[in-house]
Amino acid sequence: AWCKKEGIWNPKVKYPVMFGSGDSQYPGMMATEEIGANEPFIKVPGRLAISTAKAWREPALQHVFFENPEVFGKHVSLGEDRVLETYIIYHWSLKEKSEHFDMISCWPQPGETDILMNWDDEDLEWLQDPTMLEDASKGYEEMTTEWDTLYKCLRKYPEIFSEANIGLNKFKWI
C-alpha cells in the first residue's frame, strides 16, 4: 500500500514475499510474470531515494559531517559509506518522525538477517569450509573496525545520537 501511494511502480513483482518455512523464513521479492532483458521491474521516484547527496543536505547532520572530514570526507576510504550509515542511523532513531519511516520499517530488523559474519562459531563449524570461516572472520573484523571509527565520532554528538542508537548490534543491521 505504501509503495503504491508513493508512486513506486512494480507491475511484475510482488514484495514482500516470505520464502522458506518455520524458523528459516526470509523476505524477498518474487516475479509474478516474465521480465524481459533490460526491462525495468521497479521504478522508484527520486524523492524516495536515500543518497549521499540527500544525507549531506540533512540540516541536523551537516555540522557532524563538516566537523569530521577524516571520517566523512570524500577523500577518505569509506567516507561516503559513513555518510549514508549516519543518515540511516539518524532517520531510524527518529522513528515515525522520519520521512523514511515507512521504508525503513519494511527493512529486515536487527537479528532478522542471516549474514555470514553474524553467525556464531558453532554454526560456522558446520560449514566445514575454512575459506568461508576466514571470510566470515575477516568480514566481522572489517565491520567492527568500521563501526568503531563511526561510533567514536557519533558519540561526540549525544544530542543527536543516543548510545542505544549507535551500538554495535544496530550498526550490524545498517
mmCIF file of C-alpha atoms in Angstrom:
data_model
loop_
_atom_site.group_PDB
_atom_site.id
_atom_site.type_symbol
_atom_site.label_atom_id
_atom_site.label_comp_id
_atom_site.label_asym_id
_atom_site.label_seq_id
_atom_site.Cartn_x
_atom_site.Cartn_y
_atom_site.Cartn_z
ATOM 1 C CA ALA A 1 0.000 0.000 0.000
ATOM 2 C CA TRP A 2 2.821 2.420 0.888
ATOM 3 C CA CYS A 3 4.665 1.712 -2.367
ATOM 4 C CA LYS A 4 1.587 2.396 -4.468
ATOM 5 C CA LYS A 5 0.739 5.565 -2.501
ATOM 6 C CA GLU A 6 4.291 6.885 -3.027
ATOM 7 C CA GLY A 7 4.340 6.138 -6.758
ATOM 8 C CA ILE A 8 6.602 3.087 -6.724
ATOM 9 C CA TRP A 9 5.879 1.159 -9.895
ATOM 10 C CA ASN A 10 6.416 -2.614 -9.863
ATOM 11 C CA PRO A 11 3.793 -4.364 -12.001
ATOM 12 C CA LYS A 12 5.643 -7.642 -12.473
ATOM 13 C CA VAL A 13 6.920 -8.305 -8.966
ATOM 14 C CA LYS A 14 5.448 -8.910 -5.548
ATOM 15 C CA TYR A 15 7.134 -7.671 -2.379
ATOM 16 C CA PRO A 16 7.431 -8.669 0.375
ATOM 17 C CA VAL A 17 7.204 -12.401 -0.076
ATOM 18 C CA MET A 18 8.370 -14.813 2.596
ATOM 19 C CA PHE A 19 10.454 -17.741 1.381
ATOM 20 C CA GLY A 20 11.408 -20.830 3.356
ATOM 21 C CA SER A 21 9.478 -22.311 6.230
ATOM 22 C CA GLY A 22 9.396 -22.335 10.023
ATOM 23 C CA ASP A 23 12.376 -20.599 11.602
ATOM 24 C CA SER A 24 14.154 -20.488 8.245
ATOM 25 C CA GLN A 25 11.934 -17.869 6.595
ATOM 26 C CA TYR A 26 13.373 -14.820 4.911
ATOM 27 C CA PRO A 27 11.797 -11.930 2.991
ATOM 28 C CA GLY A 28 12.334 -11.386 -0.679
ATOM 29 C CA MET A 29 10.805 -10.302 -3.970
ATOM 30 C CA MET A 30 9.080 -12.598 -6.478
ATOM 31 C CA ALA A 31 8.427 -12.119 -10.189
ATOM 32 C CA THR A 32 4.739 -12.577 -10.994
ATOM 33 C CA GLU A 33 5.301 -12.710 -14.754
ATOM 34 C CA GLU A 34 8.167 -12.843 -17.248
ATOM 35 C CA ILE A 35 10.576 -9.885 -17.037
ATOM 36 C CA GLY A 36 12.428 -9.202 -20.268
ATOM 37 C CA ALA A 37 16.124 -8.466 -20.619
ATOM 38 C CA ASN A 38 16.863 -4.819 -19.757
ATOM 39 C CA GLU A 39 13.213 -4.297 -18.781
ATOM 40 C CA PRO A 40 12.796 -2.280 -15.578
ATOM 41 C CA PHE A 41 10.898 -4.250 -12.973
ATOM 42 C CA ILE A 42 10.676 -1.466 -10.420
ATOM 43 C CA LYS A 43 10.724 2.319 -10.619
ATOM 44 C CA VAL A 44 11.145 4.474 -7.526
ATOM 45 C CA PRO A 45 10.596 8.240 -7.516
ATOM 46 C CA GLY A 46 13.867 10.085 -6.884
ATOM 47 C CA ARG A 47 12.423 11.862 -3.826
ATOM 48 C CA LEU A 48 12.320 8.491 -2.037
ATOM 49 C CA ALA A 49 15.935 7.571 -2.745
ATOM 50 C CA ILE A 50 18.464 7.651 0.057
ATOM 51 C CA SER A 51 21.719 9.061 -1.272
ATOM 52 C CA THR A 52 24.882 10.720 -0.071
ATOM 53 C CA ALA A 53 23.681 13.975 -1.647
ATOM 54 C CA LYS A 54 20.474 13.826 0.384
ATOM 55 C CA ALA A 55 22.413 12.889 3.517
ATOM 56 C CA TRP A 56 24.799 15.844 3.134
ATOM 57 C CA ARG A 57 21.780 18.169 2.908
ATOM 58 C CA GLU A 58 20.258 16.887 6.191
ATOM 59 C CA PRO A 59 20.312 20.007 8.420
ATOM 60 C CA ALA A 60 20.701 18.050 11.667
ATOM 61 C CA LEU A 61 23.778 16.220 10.345
ATOM 62 C CA GLN A 62 25.662 18.802 8.281
ATOM 63 C CA HIS A 63 27.805 20.013 11.158
ATOM 64 C CA VAL A 64 28.684 16.408 12.084
ATOM 65 C CA PHE A 65 29.941 15.776 8.546
ATOM 66 C CA PHE A 66 31.835 19.075 8.229
ATOM 67 C CA GLU A 67 33.445 18.841 11.676
ATOM 68 C CA ASN A 68 34.804 15.346 10.938
ATOM 69 C CA PRO A 69 36.328 15.303 7.431
ATOM 70 C CA GLU A 70 38.694 12.492 8.489
ATOM 71 C CA VAL A 71 35.613 10.280 8.941
ATOM 72 C CA PHE A 72 33.172 11.557 6.281
ATOM 73 C CA GLY A 73 35.351 13.173 3.630
ATOM 74 C CA LYS A 74 35.094 12.083 0.006
ATOM 75 C CA HIS A 75 38.879 11.665 0.047
ATOM 76 C CA VAL A 76 38.654 9.104 2.873
ATOM 77 C CA SER A 77 38.173 5.399 2.236
ATOM 78 C CA LEU A 78 34.567 4.545 3.188
ATOM 79 C CA GLY A 79 33.797 8.226 3.889
ATOM 80 C CA GLU A 80 30.686 8.252 1.721
ATOM 81 C CA ASP A 81 29.549 4.926 3.192
ATOM 82 C CA ARG A 82 29.785 6.507 6.637
ATOM 83 C CA VAL A 83 27.681 9.458 5.469
ATOM 84 C CA LEU A 84 24.925 7.054 4.381
ATOM 85 C CA GLU A 85 25.247 4.939 7.523
ATOM 86 C CA THR A 86 24.965 8.042 9.695
ATOM 87 C CA TYR A 87 21.947 9.278 7.756
ATOM 88 C CA ILE A 88 20.188 5.919 8.126
ATOM 89 C CA ILE A 89 21.042 5.675 11.834
ATOM 90 C CA TYR A 90 19.685 9.192 12.332
ATOM 91 C CA HIS A 91 16.444 8.535 10.457
ATOM 92 C CA TRP A 92 15.969 5.171 12.132
ATOM 93 C CA SER A 93 16.244 6.876 15.512
ATOM 94 C CA LEU A 94 13.547 9.419 14.521
ATOM 95 C CA LYS A 95 11.026 6.579 14.088
ATOM 96 C CA GLU A 96 7.622 7.964 12.915
ATOM 97 C CA LYS A 97 9.057 11.483 12.612
ATOM 98 C CA SER A 98 11.389 10.408 9.802
ATOM 99 C CA GLU A 99 10.452 10.992 6.177
ATOM 100 C CA HIS A 100 11.824 7.473 5.584
ATOM 101 C CA PHE A 101 9.892 5.742 8.390
ATOM 102 C CA ASP A 102 7.610 3.687 6.135
ATOM 103 C CA MET A 103 10.534 2.479 4.035
ATOM 104 C CA ILE A 104 12.851 1.736 6.952
ATOM 105 C CA SER A 105 10.116 -0.138 8.803
ATOM 106 C CA CYS A 106 9.856 -2.512 5.798
ATOM 107 C CA TRP A 107 13.530 -3.480 6.061
ATOM 108 C CA PRO A 108 14.565 -6.607 7.955
ATOM 109 C CA GLN A 109 15.171 -5.667 11.567
ATOM 110 C CA PRO A 110 18.283 -6.493 13.613
ATOM 111 C CA GLY A 111 18.543 -10.232 14.101
ATOM 112 C CA GLU A 112 16.371 -10.989 11.060
ATOM 113 C CA THR A 113 19.219 -11.122 8.568
ATOM 114 C CA ASP A 114 21.424 -14.142 8.108
ATOM 115 C CA ILE A 115 24.742 -12.634 7.093
ATOM 116 C CA LEU A 116 27.707 -14.996 7.348
ATOM 117 C CA MET A 117 29.749 -12.624 9.524
ATOM 118 C CA ASN A 118 26.939 -12.683 12.129
ATOM 119 C CA TRP A 119 26.936 -16.460 12.531
ATOM 120 C CA ASP A 120 28.294 -17.812 15.799
ATOM 121 C CA ASP A 121 31.359 -20.066 15.801
ATOM 122 C CA GLU A 122 29.355 -23.266 16.308
ATOM 123 C CA ASP A 123 27.213 -22.620 13.224
ATOM 124 C CA LEU A 124 30.276 -21.680 11.169
ATOM 125 C CA GLU A 125 31.938 -25.002 12.089
ATOM 126 C CA TRP A 126 29.033 -26.844 10.421
ATOM 127 C CA LEU A 127 30.121 -25.378 7.099
ATOM 128 C CA GLN A 128 33.373 -27.359 7.234
ATOM 129 C CA ASP A 129 34.876 -24.812 4.851
ATOM 130 C CA PRO A 130 38.000 -22.967 6.043
ATOM 131 C CA THR A 131 37.661 -20.344 3.291
ATOM 132 C CA MET A 132 34.160 -19.403 4.429
ATOM 133 C CA LEU A 133 35.320 -19.358 8.051
ATOM 134 C CA GLU A 134 38.101 -16.970 7.086
ATOM 135 C CA ASP A 135 35.705 -14.789 5.058
ATOM 136 C CA ALA A 136 33.297 -14.591 7.999
ATOM 137 C CA SER A 137 36.077 -13.677 10.391
ATOM 138 C CA LYS A 138 37.544 -11.076 8.035
ATOM 139 C CA GLY A 139 34.092 -9.579 7.348
ATOM 140 C CA TYR A 140 33.332 -9.314 11.052
ATOM 141 C CA GLU A 141 36.709 -7.742 11.777
ATOM 142 C CA GLU A 142 36.286 -5.163 8.989
ATOM 143 C CA MET A 143 32.753 -4.349 10.140
ATOM 144 C CA THR A 144 33.763 -3.889 13.787
ATOM 145 C CA THR A 145 36.708 -1.683 12.769
ATOM 146 C CA GLU A 146 34.350 0.433 10.669
ATOM 147 C CA TRP A 147 31.793 0.588 13.492
ATOM 148 C CA ASP A 148 34.489 1.644 15.963
ATOM 149 C CA THR A 149 35.508 4.556 13.724
ATOM 150 C CA LEU A 150 31.929 5.737 13.281
ATOM 151 C CA TYR A 151 30.991 5.098 16.918
ATOM 152 C CA LYS A 152 33.882 7.219 18.243
ATOM 153 C CA CYS A 153 32.717 10.071 16.043
ATOM 154 C CA LEU A 154 28.954 9.857 16.643
ATOM 155 C CA ARG A 155 29.229 9.548 20.418
ATOM 156 C CA LYS A 156 30.563 13.126 20.407
ATOM 157 C CA TYR A 157 27.003 14.182 19.473
ATOM 158 C CA PRO A 158 24.723 12.750 22.185
ATOM 159 C CA GLU A 159 22.100 15.396 21.412
ATOM 160 C CA ILE A 160 21.621 13.659 18.038
ATOM 161 C CA PHE A 161 22.715 10.063 18.639
ATOM 162 C CA SER A 162 21.789 8.257 21.817
ATOM 163 C CA GLU A 163 24.060 5.445 22.932
ATOM 164 C CA ALA A 164 21.258 2.954 22.197
ATOM 165 C CA ASN A 165 21.118 4.047 18.544
ATOM 166 C CA ILE A 166 24.821 3.705 17.786
ATOM 167 C CA GLY A 167 25.551 0.333 19.380
ATOM 168 C CA LEU A 168 27.255 -2.485 17.510
ATOM 169 C CA ASN A 169 24.053 -4.508 17.008
ATOM 170 C CA LYS A 170 22.320 -1.530 15.390
ATOM 171 C CA PHE A 171 25.351 -0.931 13.179
ATOM 172 C CA LYS A 172 25.348 -4.571 12.059
ATOM 173 C CA TRP A 173 21.828 -4.014 10.805
ATOM 174 C CA ILE A 174 22.793 -0.928 8.814
#
